[in-house]
Amino acid sequence: MVAPAVEAPVVIGLDVGGTKLLAGVVDREGHVIAEHQAPSPDGSEEGVLAALDAAVEALLDDRVAAIGYGIPANLERGTGRILWATNLPLTDVDLLRRARERFGLPVGIENDASAATLAEWCRGAGRGTANLLMLTLGTGVGGGIVLDDRLFRNWVEVGHVVVDEDGRECTCGGHGHLEVLASGSAGDVAARELYGPEADARLLVERATSGDDAARDALAGIGRHLGAAIGSLVNVFDPEPVIVGGGFGAAAGDLILDAARETARREAIYPADETLRIVPAELGQEAGLVGAGLVAFEALDGIR
Ligand SMILES: [Zn+2]
């Protein structure tokens, strides 16, 4: 008699972004098997939690063995409790316990940028490395760190590294932070200065790609700010490699990364000034979803 094939468990990952909620069924290798997309919930805490539940229920079946959430939030270390979230009305919410009780499955939760970092480390541009830094350049600048073969699970606000203490005011109230100097929003500001009030970072990248010197210079300037921050962080913990992703990071590519490499190597101490690699992320917009899936597998395996 042939024993029936045992189906490998899969998990549900949820990547809760500023504009959309992306949920998916993910296997252990980080492949996304099924996907469910909805506009990002707004309004009340109750409405957000109901939308998250609906996304899980849309994908839930007998093979699903765990659930993982990537949330743009500051989480309490140890408990995973949401202390406060960016762009979502979630303050002091124990989503982990709530989801465990509701679905009767192991549940994991991680900051969304850290989840994306986990994905790039396990399945993307950081495979096989023990120390890495990931920076996501989107509307703001987020990131994550892998240190000594483990995702660093504490405070990682790399977007708020000071690059120019007399610079533009940051979203956090500080000045000249990486977030206002190297994000898509910085691209928007540069585009408006060059091409008028309707211009944005997308146009800036388009113009630079077609050879416009002013646009290329503006993006190189953004790249130098990025490189200064990277050089400082490299001198703190010597990540190898530095991975740059996010919507703006992916669109601008070498238009900012070439200048970032030059500046970072100039600032980095030996031997990182020679060995430092700054590379594009590989998983694109799926990184957050894949990472949330990997967080779910960690919960299933009892790693956390
Ligand atoms: Zn800041």
PDB file of C-alpha atoms and ligand atoms in Angstrom:
ATOM      1  CA  MET A   1       0.000   0.000   0.000  1.00  0.00           C
ATOM      2  CA  VAL A   2       1.241   3.457  -0.860  1.00  0.00           C
ATOM      3  CA  ALA A   3       0.986   5.974   1.933  1.00  0.00           C
ATOM      4  CA  PRO A   4      -0.929   9.091   0.946  1.00  0.00           C
ATOM      5  CA  ALA A   5       1.328  12.031   0.139  1.00  0.00           C
ATOM      6  CA  VAL A   6       1.561  14.429   3.060  1.00  0.00           C
ATOM      7  CA  GLU A   7       1.075  17.954   1.820  1.00  0.00           C
ATOM      8  CA  ALA A   8       3.694  20.365   3.107  1.00  0.00           C
ATOM      9  CA  PRO A   9       2.244  23.085   5.296  1.00  0.00           C
ATOM     10  CA  VAL A  10       1.808  26.583   3.922  1.00  0.00           C
ATOM     11  CA  VAL A  11       1.183  29.834   5.764  1.00  0.00           C
ATOM     12  CA  ILE A  12      -0.638  33.105   5.237  1.00  0.00           C
ATOM     13  CA  GLY A  13       1.441  36.287   5.204  1.00  0.00           C
ATOM     14  CA  LEU A  14      -0.003  39.810   5.376  1.00  0.00           C
ATOM     15  CA  ASP A  15       1.909  42.909   4.350  1.00  0.00           C
ATOM     16  CA  VAL A  16       0.014  45.931   5.566  1.00  0.00           C
ATOM     17  CA  GLY A  17       1.228  48.959   3.595  1.00  0.00           C
ATOM     18  CA  GLY A  18       0.237  52.598   3.499  1.00  0.00           C
ATOM     19  CA  THR A  19      -1.875  52.206   0.359  1.00  0.00           C
ATOM     20  CA  LYS A  20      -2.639  48.503   0.068  1.00  0.00           C
ATOM     21  CA  LEU A  21      -3.088  45.385   2.102  1.00  0.00           C
ATOM     22  CA  LEU A  22      -1.347  42.450   0.440  1.00  0.00           C
ATOM     23  CA  ALA A  23      -2.046  38.954   1.720  1.00  0.00           C
ATOM     24  CA  GLY A  24      -0.785  35.684   0.310  1.00  0.00           C
ATOM     25  CA  VAL A  25      -0.351  31.967   0.797  1.00  0.00           C
ATOM     26  CA  VAL A  26       3.395  31.334   1.079  1.00  0.00           C
ATOM     27  CA  ASP A  27       5.335  28.057   1.102  1.00  0.00           C
ATOM     28  CA  ARG A  28       8.481  27.269   3.079  1.00  0.00           C
ATOM     29  CA  GLU A  29      10.708  28.270   0.165  1.00  0.00           C
ATOM     30  CA  GLY A  30       9.144  31.727   0.134  1.00  0.00           C
ATOM     31  CA  HIS A  31       7.079  31.227  -3.004  1.00  0.00           C
ATOM     32  CA  VAL A  32       3.763  33.056  -3.102  1.00  0.00           C
ATOM     33  CA  ILE A  33       1.105  30.541  -4.166  1.00  0.00           C
ATOM     34  CA  ALA A  34      -2.027  32.665  -3.945  1.00  0.00           C
ATOM     35  CA  GLU A  35      -2.587  36.350  -3.404  1.00  0.00           C
ATOM     36  CA  HIS A  36      -5.326  38.592  -2.099  1.00  0.00           C
ATOM     37  CA  GLN A  37      -5.166  42.361  -2.396  1.00  0.00           C
ATOM     38  CA  ALA A  38      -7.341  45.025  -0.820  1.00  0.00           C
ATOM     39  CA  PRO A  39      -7.038  48.784  -0.322  1.00  0.00           C
ATOM     40  CA  SER A  40      -5.356  49.632   2.954  1.00  0.00           C
ATOM     41  CA  PRO A  41      -8.009  49.930   5.624  1.00  0.00           C
ATOM     42  CA  ASP A  42      -8.500  53.275   7.277  1.00  0.00           C
ATOM     43  CA  GLY A  43     -10.904  54.750   9.762  1.00  0.00           C
ATOM     44  CA  SER A  44     -11.192  53.012  13.095  1.00  0.00           C
ATOM     45  CA  GLU A  45      -9.104  50.375  14.813  1.00  0.00           C
ATOM     46  CA  GLU A  46     -12.093  48.053  14.559  1.00  0.00           C
ATOM     47  CA  GLY A  47     -12.286  48.604  10.787  1.00  0.00           C
ATOM     48  CA  VAL A  48      -8.581  47.829  10.324  1.00  0.00           C
ATOM     49  CA  LEU A  49      -8.783  44.623  12.380  1.00  0.00           C
ATOM     50  CA  ALA A  50     -11.899  43.533  10.435  1.00  0.00           C
ATOM     51  CA  ALA A  51     -10.081  44.101   7.121  1.00  0.00           C
ATOM     52  CA  LEU A  52      -7.088  42.042   8.333  1.00  0.00           C
ATOM     53  CA  ASP A  53      -9.436  39.228   9.413  1.00  0.00           C
ATOM     54  CA  ALA A  54     -11.241  39.317   6.049  1.00  0.00           C
ATOM     55  CA  ALA A  55      -7.914  39.017   4.198  1.00  0.00           C
ATOM     56  CA  VAL A  56      -6.969  35.942   6.262  1.00  0.00           C
ATOM     57  CA  GLU A  57     -10.405  34.374   5.803  1.00  0.00           C
ATOM     58  CA  ALA A  58     -10.229  34.879   2.018  1.00  0.00           C
ATOM     59  CA  LEU A  59      -7.170  32.595   1.886  1.00  0.00           C
ATOM     60  CA  LEU A  60      -7.669  30.233   4.811  1.00  0.00           C
ATOM     61  CA  ASP A  61      -7.950  26.483   4.133  1.00  0.00           C
ATOM     62  CA  ASP A  62      -6.863  23.182   5.723  1.00  0.00           C
ATOM     63  CA  ARG A  63      -3.256  23.436   4.539  1.00  0.00           C
ATOM     64  CA  VAL A  64      -2.639  26.767   6.263  1.00  0.00           C
ATOM     65  CA  ALA A  65      -0.568  26.111   9.403  1.00  0.00           C
ATOM     66  CA  ALA A  66       0.322  29.608  10.641  1.00  0.00           C
ATOM     67  CA  ILE A  67      -0.213  33.328  10.049  1.00  0.00           C
ATOM     68  CA  GLY A  68       2.365  36.127   9.872  1.00  0.00           C
ATOM     69  CA  TYR A  69       1.872  39.900   9.886  1.00  0.00           C
ATOM     70  CA  GLY A  70       4.208  42.622   8.626  1.00  0.00           C
ATOM     71  CA  ILE A  71       2.937  45.858  10.131  1.00  0.00           C
ATOM     72  CA  PRO A  72       4.312  49.408   9.766  1.00  0.00           C
ATOM     73  CA  ALA A  73       4.494  49.717  13.508  1.00  0.00           C
ATOM     74  CA  ASN A  74       6.702  49.888  16.523  1.00  0.00           C
ATOM     75  CA  LEU A  75       6.334  46.609  18.401  1.00  0.00           C
ATOM     76  CA  GLU A  76       6.996  45.875  22.040  1.00  0.00           C
ATOM     77  CA  ARG A  77      10.053  43.662  22.253  1.00  0.00           C
ATOM     78  CA  GLY A  78       9.277  40.193  23.569  1.00  0.00           C
ATOM     79  CA  THR A  79       5.482  40.381  23.368  1.00  0.00           C
ATOM     80  CA  GLY A  80       5.029  41.643  19.787  1.00  0.00           C
ATOM     81  CA  ARG A  81       2.336  44.003  21.003  1.00  0.00           C
ATOM     82  CA  ILE A  82       1.714  46.932  18.630  1.00  0.00           C
ATOM     83  CA  LEU A  83       2.695  50.103  20.517  1.00  0.00           C
ATOM     84  CA  TRP A  84       1.896  52.523  17.691  1.00  0.00           C
ATOM     85  CA  ALA A  85       1.622  52.285  13.929  1.00  0.00           C
ATOM     86  CA  THR A  86       2.523  54.595  11.037  1.00  0.00           C
ATOM     87  CA  ASN A  87      -0.544  55.585   8.980  1.00  0.00           C
ATOM     88  CA  LEU A  88      -2.838  53.103  10.751  1.00  0.00           C
ATOM     89  CA  PRO A  89      -5.111  53.652  13.773  1.00  0.00           C
ATOM     90  CA  LEU A  90      -3.502  50.860  15.800  1.00  0.00           C
ATOM     91  CA  THR A  91      -2.269  51.929  19.213  1.00  0.00           C
ATOM     92  CA  ASP A  92      -1.530  49.472  22.003  1.00  0.00           C
ATOM     93  CA  VAL A  93      -3.104  46.467  20.238  1.00  0.00           C
ATOM     94  CA  ASP A  94      -2.238  42.819  20.916  1.00  0.00           C
ATOM     95  CA  LEU A  95      -2.872  41.599  17.365  1.00  0.00           C
ATOM     96  CA  LEU A  96      -0.795  38.477  18.002  1.00  0.00           C
ATOM     97  CA  ARG A  97      -2.997  37.184  20.804  1.00  0.00           C
ATOM     98  CA  ARG A  98      -6.167  38.274  19.070  1.00  0.00           C
ATOM     99  CA  ALA A  99      -5.280  36.363  15.856  1.00  0.00           C
ATOM    100  CA  ARG A 100      -4.175  33.267  17.797  1.00  0.00           C
ATOM    101  CA  GLU A 101      -7.510  33.127  19.574  1.00  0.00           C
ATOM    102  CA  ARG A 102      -9.553  33.834  16.479  1.00  0.00           C
ATOM    103  CA  PHE A 103      -7.877  31.377  14.088  1.00  0.00           C
ATOM    104  CA  GLY A 104      -6.405  28.792  16.501  1.00  0.00           C
ATOM    105  CA  LEU A 105      -3.026  28.843  14.687  1.00  0.00           C
ATOM    106  CA  PRO A 106       0.527  29.930  15.539  1.00  0.00           C
ATOM    107  CA  VAL A 107       0.917  33.633  14.715  1.00  0.00           C
ATOM    108  CA  GLY A 108       4.002  35.786  14.136  1.00  0.00           C
ATOM    109  CA  ILE A 109       4.287  39.551  13.836  1.00  0.00           C
ATOM    110  CA  GLU A 110       7.130  41.804  12.726  1.00  0.00           C
ATOM    111  CA  ASN A 111       7.713  45.377  11.695  1.00  0.00           C
ATOM    112  CA  ASP A 112       7.108  45.497   7.916  1.00  0.00           C
ATOM    113  CA  ALA A 113      10.600  46.729   7.018  1.00  0.00           C
ATOM    114  CA  SER A 114      12.174  44.044   9.211  1.00  0.00           C
ATOM    115  CA  ALA A 115       9.959  41.427   7.542  1.00  0.00           C
ATOM    116  CA  ALA A 116      11.169  42.617   4.117  1.00  0.00           C
ATOM    117  CA  THR A 117      14.743  42.399   5.408  1.00  0.00           C
ATOM    118  CA  LEU A 118      14.152  38.820   6.558  1.00  0.00           C
ATOM    119  CA  ALA A 119      12.878  37.988   3.058  1.00  0.00           C
ATOM    120  CA  GLU A 120      15.871  39.536   1.273  1.00  0.00           C
ATOM    121  CA  TRP A 121      18.225  37.758   3.677  1.00  0.00           C
ATOM    122  CA  CYS A 122      16.662  34.301   3.273  1.00  0.00           C
ATOM    123  CA  ARG A 123      15.484  34.452  -0.329  1.00  0.00           C
ATOM    124  CA  GLY A 124      16.897  37.536  -2.024  1.00  0.00           C
ATOM    125  CA  ALA A 125      20.021  39.666  -2.364  1.00  0.00           C
ATOM    126  CA  GLY A 126      21.323  38.793   1.118  1.00  0.00           C
ATOM    127  CA  ARG A 127      21.383  34.992   0.810  1.00  0.00           C
ATOM    128  CA  GLY A 128      24.316  33.364   2.569  1.00  0.00           C
ATOM    129  CA  THR A 129      25.486  36.459   4.473  1.00  0.00           C
ATOM    130  CA  ALA A 130      25.704  36.881   8.258  1.00  0.00           C
ATOM    131  CA  ASN A 131      25.506  40.694   8.544  1.00  0.00           C
ATOM    132  CA  LEU A 132      23.488  42.954   6.312  1.00  0.00           C
ATOM    133  CA  LEU A 133      21.763  46.289   6.167  1.00  0.00           C
ATOM    134  CA  MET A 134      18.628  46.845   4.117  1.00  0.00           C
ATOM    135  CA  LEU A 135      17.289  50.277   3.251  1.00  0.00           C
ATOM    136  CA  THR A 136      13.899  50.774   1.614  1.00  0.00           C
ATOM    137  CA  LEU A 137      13.516  54.108  -0.154  1.00  0.00           C
ATOM    138  CA  GLY A 138       9.813  54.811  -0.556  1.00  0.00           C
ATOM    139  CA  THR A 139       7.704  57.730   0.640  1.00  0.00           C
ATOM    140  CA  GLY A 140       9.985  57.560   3.667  1.00  0.00           C
ATOM    141  CA  VAL A 141      13.097  55.533   4.391  1.00  0.00           C
ATOM    142  CA  GLY A 142      12.813  52.276   6.314  1.00  0.00           C
ATOM    143  CA  GLY A 143      15.150  49.423   6.852  1.00  0.00           C
ATOM    144  CA  GLY A 144      16.301  46.398   8.737  1.00  0.00           C
ATOM    145  CA  ILE A 145      19.437  44.769  10.015  1.00  0.00           C
ATOM    146  CA  VAL A 146      20.729  41.203  10.186  1.00  0.00           C
ATOM    147  CA  LEU A 147      23.456  40.884  12.814  1.00  0.00           C
ATOM    148  CA  ASP A 148      25.498  37.726  13.448  1.00  0.00           C
ATOM    149  CA  ASP A 149      23.093  35.544  11.476  1.00  0.00           C
ATOM    150  CA  ARG A 150      19.920  36.831  13.152  1.00  0.00           C
ATOM    151  CA  LEU A 151      17.340  39.424  12.237  1.00  0.00           C
ATOM    152  CA  PHE A 152      17.879  42.285  14.688  1.00  0.00           C
ATOM    153  CA  ARG A 153      14.472  42.676  16.294  1.00  0.00           C
ATOM    154  CA  ASN A 154      14.821  45.883  18.204  1.00  0.00           C
ATOM    155  CA  TRP A 155      14.473  49.532  17.175  1.00  0.00           C
ATOM    156  CA  VAL A 156      15.784  50.007  13.599  1.00  0.00           C
ATOM    157  CA  GLU A 157      14.935  53.579  12.573  1.00  0.00           C
ATOM    158  CA  VAL A 158      17.649  53.890   9.948  1.00  0.00           C
ATOM    159  CA  GLY A 159      15.598  56.538   8.125  1.00  0.00           C
ATOM    160  CA  HIS A 160      16.355  58.886  11.002  1.00  0.00           C
ATOM    161  CA  VAL A 161      20.132  58.780  10.800  1.00  0.00           C
ATOM    162  CA  VAL A 162      21.391  62.396  10.746  1.00  0.00           C
ATOM    163  CA  VAL A 163      23.134  63.291   7.494  1.00  0.00           C
ATOM    164  CA  ASP A 164      23.001  67.110   7.727  1.00  0.00           C
ATOM    165  CA  GLU A 165      22.208  68.573  11.132  1.00  0.00           C
ATOM    166  CA  ASP A 166      21.247  71.917   9.566  1.00  0.00           C
ATOM    167  CA  GLY A 167      19.167  70.273   6.842  1.00  0.00           C
ATOM    168  CA  ARG A 168      15.445  70.158   6.077  1.00  0.00           C
ATOM    169  CA  GLU A 169      13.076  69.284   8.894  1.00  0.00           C
ATOM    170  CA  CYS A 170      12.265  65.580   9.035  1.00  0.00           C
ATOM    171  CA  THR A 171       8.833  63.987   9.464  1.00  0.00           C
ATOM    172  CA  CYS A 172       9.955  63.158  13.021  1.00  0.00           C
ATOM    173  CA  GLY A 173      10.851  66.761  13.886  1.00  0.00           C
ATOM    174  CA  GLY A 174      14.622  66.251  13.583  1.00  0.00           C
ATOM    175  CA  HIS A 175      16.768  67.821  10.859  1.00  0.00           C
ATOM    176  CA  GLY A 176      18.536  66.548   7.759  1.00  0.00           C
ATOM    177  CA  HIS A 177      17.650  62.923   8.443  1.00  0.00           C
ATOM    178  CA  LEU A 178      18.103  60.342   5.704  1.00  0.00           C
ATOM    179  CA  GLU A 179      14.309  60.128   5.385  1.00  0.00           C
ATOM    180  CA  VAL A 180      14.009  63.677   4.004  1.00  0.00           C
ATOM    181  CA  LEU A 181      17.219  63.535   1.961  1.00  0.00           C
ATOM    182  CA  ALA A 182      17.041  60.159   0.201  1.00  0.00           C
ATOM    183  CA  SER A 183      13.383  59.110   0.003  1.00  0.00           C
ATOM    184  CA  GLY A 184      10.941  59.339  -2.881  1.00  0.00           C
ATOM    185  CA  SER A 185       9.735  62.511  -1.175  1.00  0.00           C
ATOM    186  CA  ALA A 186      13.254  63.964  -1.579  1.00  0.00           C
ATOM    187  CA  GLY A 187      12.941  63.031  -5.274  1.00  0.00           C
ATOM    188  CA  ASP A 188       9.607  64.890  -5.406  1.00  0.00           C
ATOM    189  CA  VAL A 189      11.183  68.019  -3.892  1.00  0.00           C
ATOM    190  CA  ALA A 190      14.088  67.935  -6.360  1.00  0.00           C
ATOM    191  CA  ALA A 191      11.704  67.392  -9.274  1.00  0.00           C
ATOM    192  CA  ARG A 192       9.545  70.368  -8.264  1.00  0.00           C
ATOM    193  CA  GLU A 193      12.610  72.610  -8.005  1.00  0.00           C
ATOM    194  CA  LEU A 194      13.620  71.666 -11.552  1.00  0.00           C
ATOM    195  CA  TYR A 195      10.332  71.218 -13.388  1.00  0.00           C
ATOM    196  CA  GLY A 196       7.607  73.013 -11.440  1.00  0.00           C
ATOM    197  CA  PRO A 197       4.899  72.215  -8.912  1.00  0.00           C
ATOM    198  CA  GLU A 198       3.357  69.279 -10.804  1.00  0.00           C
ATOM    199  CA  ALA A 199       6.604  67.316 -11.137  1.00  0.00           C
ATOM    200  CA  ASP A 200       7.445  64.300  -8.989  1.00  0.00           C
ATOM    201  CA  ALA A 201      10.195  61.729  -8.412  1.00  0.00           C
ATOM    202  CA  ARG A 202       8.870  59.534 -11.200  1.00  0.00           C
ATOM    203  CA  LEU A 203       9.387  62.353 -13.731  1.00  0.00           C
ATOM    204  CA  LEU A 204      12.850  63.048 -12.289  1.00  0.00           C
ATOM    205  CA  VAL A 205      13.889  59.429 -12.881  1.00  0.00           C
ATOM    206  CA  GLU A 206      12.374  59.500 -16.393  1.00  0.00           C
ATOM    207  CA  ARG A 207      14.270  62.666 -17.311  1.00  0.00           C
ATOM    208  CA  ALA A 208      17.528  61.323 -15.867  1.00  0.00           C
ATOM    209  CA  THR A 209      17.128  58.051 -17.760  1.00  0.00           C
ATOM    210  CA  SER A 210      16.725  59.965 -21.010  1.00  0.00           C
ATOM    211  CA  GLY A 211      19.965  61.876 -20.345  1.00  0.00           C
ATOM    212  CA  ASP A 212      18.862  65.163 -18.712  1.00  0.00           C
ATOM    213  CA  ASP A 213      21.981  66.375 -16.860  1.00  0.00           C
ATOM    214  CA  ALA A 214      20.084  68.393 -14.226  1.00  0.00           C
ATOM    215  CA  ALA A 215      17.976  65.360 -13.325  1.00  0.00           C
ATOM    216  CA  ARG A 216      21.051  63.118 -13.200  1.00  0.00           C
ATOM    217  CA  ASP A 217      22.822  65.596 -10.908  1.00  0.00           C
ATOM    218  CA  ALA A 218      19.800  65.796  -8.598  1.00  0.00           C
ATOM    219  CA  LEU A 219      19.624  61.997  -8.283  1.00  0.00           C
ATOM    220  CA  ALA A 220      23.388  61.773  -7.757  1.00  0.00           C
ATOM    221  CA  GLY A 221      22.979  64.316  -4.930  1.00  0.00           C
ATOM    222  CA  ILE A 222      20.359  62.090  -3.325  1.00  0.00           C
ATOM    223  CA  GLY A 223      22.743  59.162  -3.802  1.00  0.00           C
ATOM    224  CA  ARG A 224      25.548  61.020  -2.012  1.00  0.00           C
ATOM    225  CA  HIS A 225      23.285  61.600   1.017  1.00  0.00           C
ATOM    226  CA  LEU A 226      22.417  57.904   0.967  1.00  0.00           C
ATOM    227  CA  GLY A 227      26.099  57.006   0.713  1.00  0.00           C
ATOM    228  CA  ALA A 228      27.000  59.238   3.673  1.00  0.00           C
ATOM    229  CA  ALA A 229      24.454  57.429   5.862  1.00  0.00           C
ATOM    230  CA  ILE A 230      25.583  54.036   4.589  1.00  0.00           C
ATOM    231  CA  GLY A 231      29.230  54.914   5.254  1.00  0.00           C
ATOM    232  CA  SER A 232      28.375  55.799   8.870  1.00  0.00           C
ATOM    233  CA  LEU A 233      26.376  52.609   9.406  1.00  0.00           C
ATOM    234  CA  VAL A 234      29.121  50.498   7.818  1.00  0.00           C
ATOM    235  CA  ASN A 235      31.572  51.975  10.315  1.00  0.00           C
ATOM    236  CA  VAL A 236      29.270  50.881  13.149  1.00  0.00           C
ATOM    237  CA  PHE A 237      28.676  47.234  12.247  1.00  0.00           C
ATOM    238  CA  ASP A 238      30.255  46.361   8.880  1.00  0.00           C
ATOM    239  CA  PRO A 239      27.231  44.934   7.033  1.00  0.00           C
ATOM    240  CA  GLU A 240      28.001  42.888   3.935  1.00  0.00           C
ATOM    241  CA  PRO A 241      26.059  43.605   1.736  1.00  0.00           C
ATOM    242  CA  VAL A 242      23.951  46.775   1.904  1.00  0.00           C
ATOM    243  CA  ILE A 243      20.682  46.129   0.057  1.00  0.00           C
ATOM    244  CA  VAL A 244      18.642  49.029  -1.325  1.00  0.00           C
ATOM    245  CA  GLY A 245      14.977  48.522  -2.186  1.00  0.00           C
ATOM    246  CA  GLY A 246      11.646  50.312  -1.994  1.00  0.00           C
ATOM    247  CA  GLY A 247       9.681  51.821  -4.885  1.00  0.00           C
ATOM    248  CA  PHE A 248      11.930  54.871  -5.353  1.00  0.00           C
ATOM    249  CA  GLY A 249      15.120  52.862  -4.752  1.00  0.00           C
ATOM    250  CA  ALA A 250      14.153  50.330  -7.425  1.00  0.00           C
ATOM    251  CA  ALA A 251      13.088  52.982  -9.945  1.00  0.00           C
ATOM    252  CA  ALA A 252      16.208  55.132  -9.543  1.00  0.00           C
ATOM    253  CA  GLY A 253      18.653  52.178  -9.362  1.00  0.00           C
ATOM    254  CA  ASP A 254      22.223  53.078 -10.353  1.00  0.00           C
ATOM    255  CA  LEU A 255      21.214  56.721 -10.877  1.00  0.00           C
ATOM    256  CA  ILE A 256      21.482  56.994  -7.088  1.00  0.00           C
ATOM    257  CA  LEU A 257      23.483  53.857  -6.228  1.00  0.00           C
ATOM    258  CA  ASP A 258      26.620  54.816  -8.193  1.00  0.00           C
ATOM    259  CA  ALA A 259      26.961  58.050  -6.209  1.00  0.00           C
ATOM    260  CA  ALA A 260      26.045  56.214  -2.989  1.00  0.00           C
ATOM    261  CA  ARG A 261      28.821  53.650  -3.594  1.00  0.00           C
ATOM    262  CA  GLU A 262      31.420  56.347  -4.215  1.00  0.00           C
ATOM    263  CA  THR A 263      30.487  58.363  -1.106  1.00  0.00           C
ATOM    264  CA  ALA A 264      30.055  55.340   1.168  1.00  0.00           C
ATOM    265  CA  ARG A 265      33.445  53.938   0.193  1.00  0.00           C
ATOM    266  CA  ARG A 266      35.036  57.328   0.771  1.00  0.00           C
ATOM    267  CA  GLU A 267      33.635  57.441   4.316  1.00  0.00           C
ATOM    268  CA  ALA A 268      33.993  53.764   5.267  1.00  0.00           C
ATOM    269  CA  ILE A 269      37.030  52.662   7.226  1.00  0.00           C
ATOM    270  CA  TYR A 270      39.417  49.975   5.968  1.00  0.00           C
ATOM    271  CA  PRO A 271      38.758  47.298   4.782  1.00  0.00           C
ATOM    272  CA  ALA A 272      35.075  48.125   4.179  1.00  0.00           C
ATOM    273  CA  ASP A 273      36.178  50.983   1.897  1.00  0.00           C
ATOM    274  CA  GLU A 274      37.314  48.274  -0.505  1.00  0.00           C
ATOM    275  CA  THR A 275      34.948  45.407   0.192  1.00  0.00           C
ATOM    276  CA  LEU A 276      31.620  47.198   0.676  1.00  0.00           C
ATOM    277  CA  ARG A 277      28.867  46.094  -1.700  1.00  0.00           C
ATOM    278  CA  ILE A 278      25.718  48.154  -2.240  1.00  0.00           C
ATOM    279  CA  VAL A 279      23.241  46.091  -4.259  1.00  0.00           C
ATOM    280  CA  PRO A 280      19.610  46.392  -5.347  1.00  0.00           C
ATOM    281  CA  ALA A 281      16.939  44.342  -3.591  1.00  0.00           C
ATOM    282  CA  GLU A 282      15.766  41.287  -5.545  1.00  0.00           C
ATOM    283  CA  LEU A 283      12.248  40.614  -4.343  1.00  0.00           C
ATOM    284  CA  GLY A 284      10.661  43.945  -5.249  1.00  0.00           C
ATOM    285  CA  GLN A 285       7.180  44.627  -3.962  1.00  0.00           C
ATOM    286  CA  GLU A 286       6.788  41.039  -2.812  1.00  0.00           C
ATOM    287  CA  ALA A 287       9.509  41.329  -0.138  1.00  0.00           C
ATOM    288  CA  GLY A 288       7.072  42.383   2.593  1.00  0.00           C
ATOM    289  CA  LEU A 289       4.635  39.594   1.808  1.00  0.00           C
ATOM    290  CA  VAL A 290       7.331  36.900   1.569  1.00  0.00           C
ATOM    291  CA  GLY A 291       8.836  38.212   4.826  1.00  0.00           C
ATOM    292  CA  ALA A 292       5.476  38.038   6.598  1.00  0.00           C
ATOM    293  CA  GLY A 293       5.218  34.431   5.387  1.00  0.00           C
ATOM    294  CA  LEU A 294       8.675  33.632   6.785  1.00  0.00           C
ATOM    295  CA  VAL A 295       7.648  35.217  10.093  1.00  0.00           C
ATOM    296  CA  ALA A 296       4.679  32.830  10.114  1.00  0.00           C
ATOM    297  CA  PHE A 297       7.003  29.843   9.552  1.00  0.00           C
ATOM    298  CA  GLU A 298       9.147  31.036  12.461  1.00  0.00           C
ATOM    299  CA  ALA A 299       6.024  31.032  14.646  1.00  0.00           C
ATOM    300  CA  LEU A 300       5.133  27.558  13.363  1.00  0.00           C
ATOM    301  CA  ASP A 301       8.628  26.255  14.105  1.00  0.00           C
ATOM    302  CA  GLY A 302       8.693  27.927  17.528  1.00  0.00           C
ATOM    303  CA  ILE A 303      11.774  29.957  16.602  1.00  0.00           C
ATOM    304  CA  ARG A 304      10.626  33.113  18.331  1.00  0.00           C
TER     305      ARG A 304
HETATM  306 ZN    ZN B   1      13.663  61.875  11.236  1.00  0.00          ZN
END
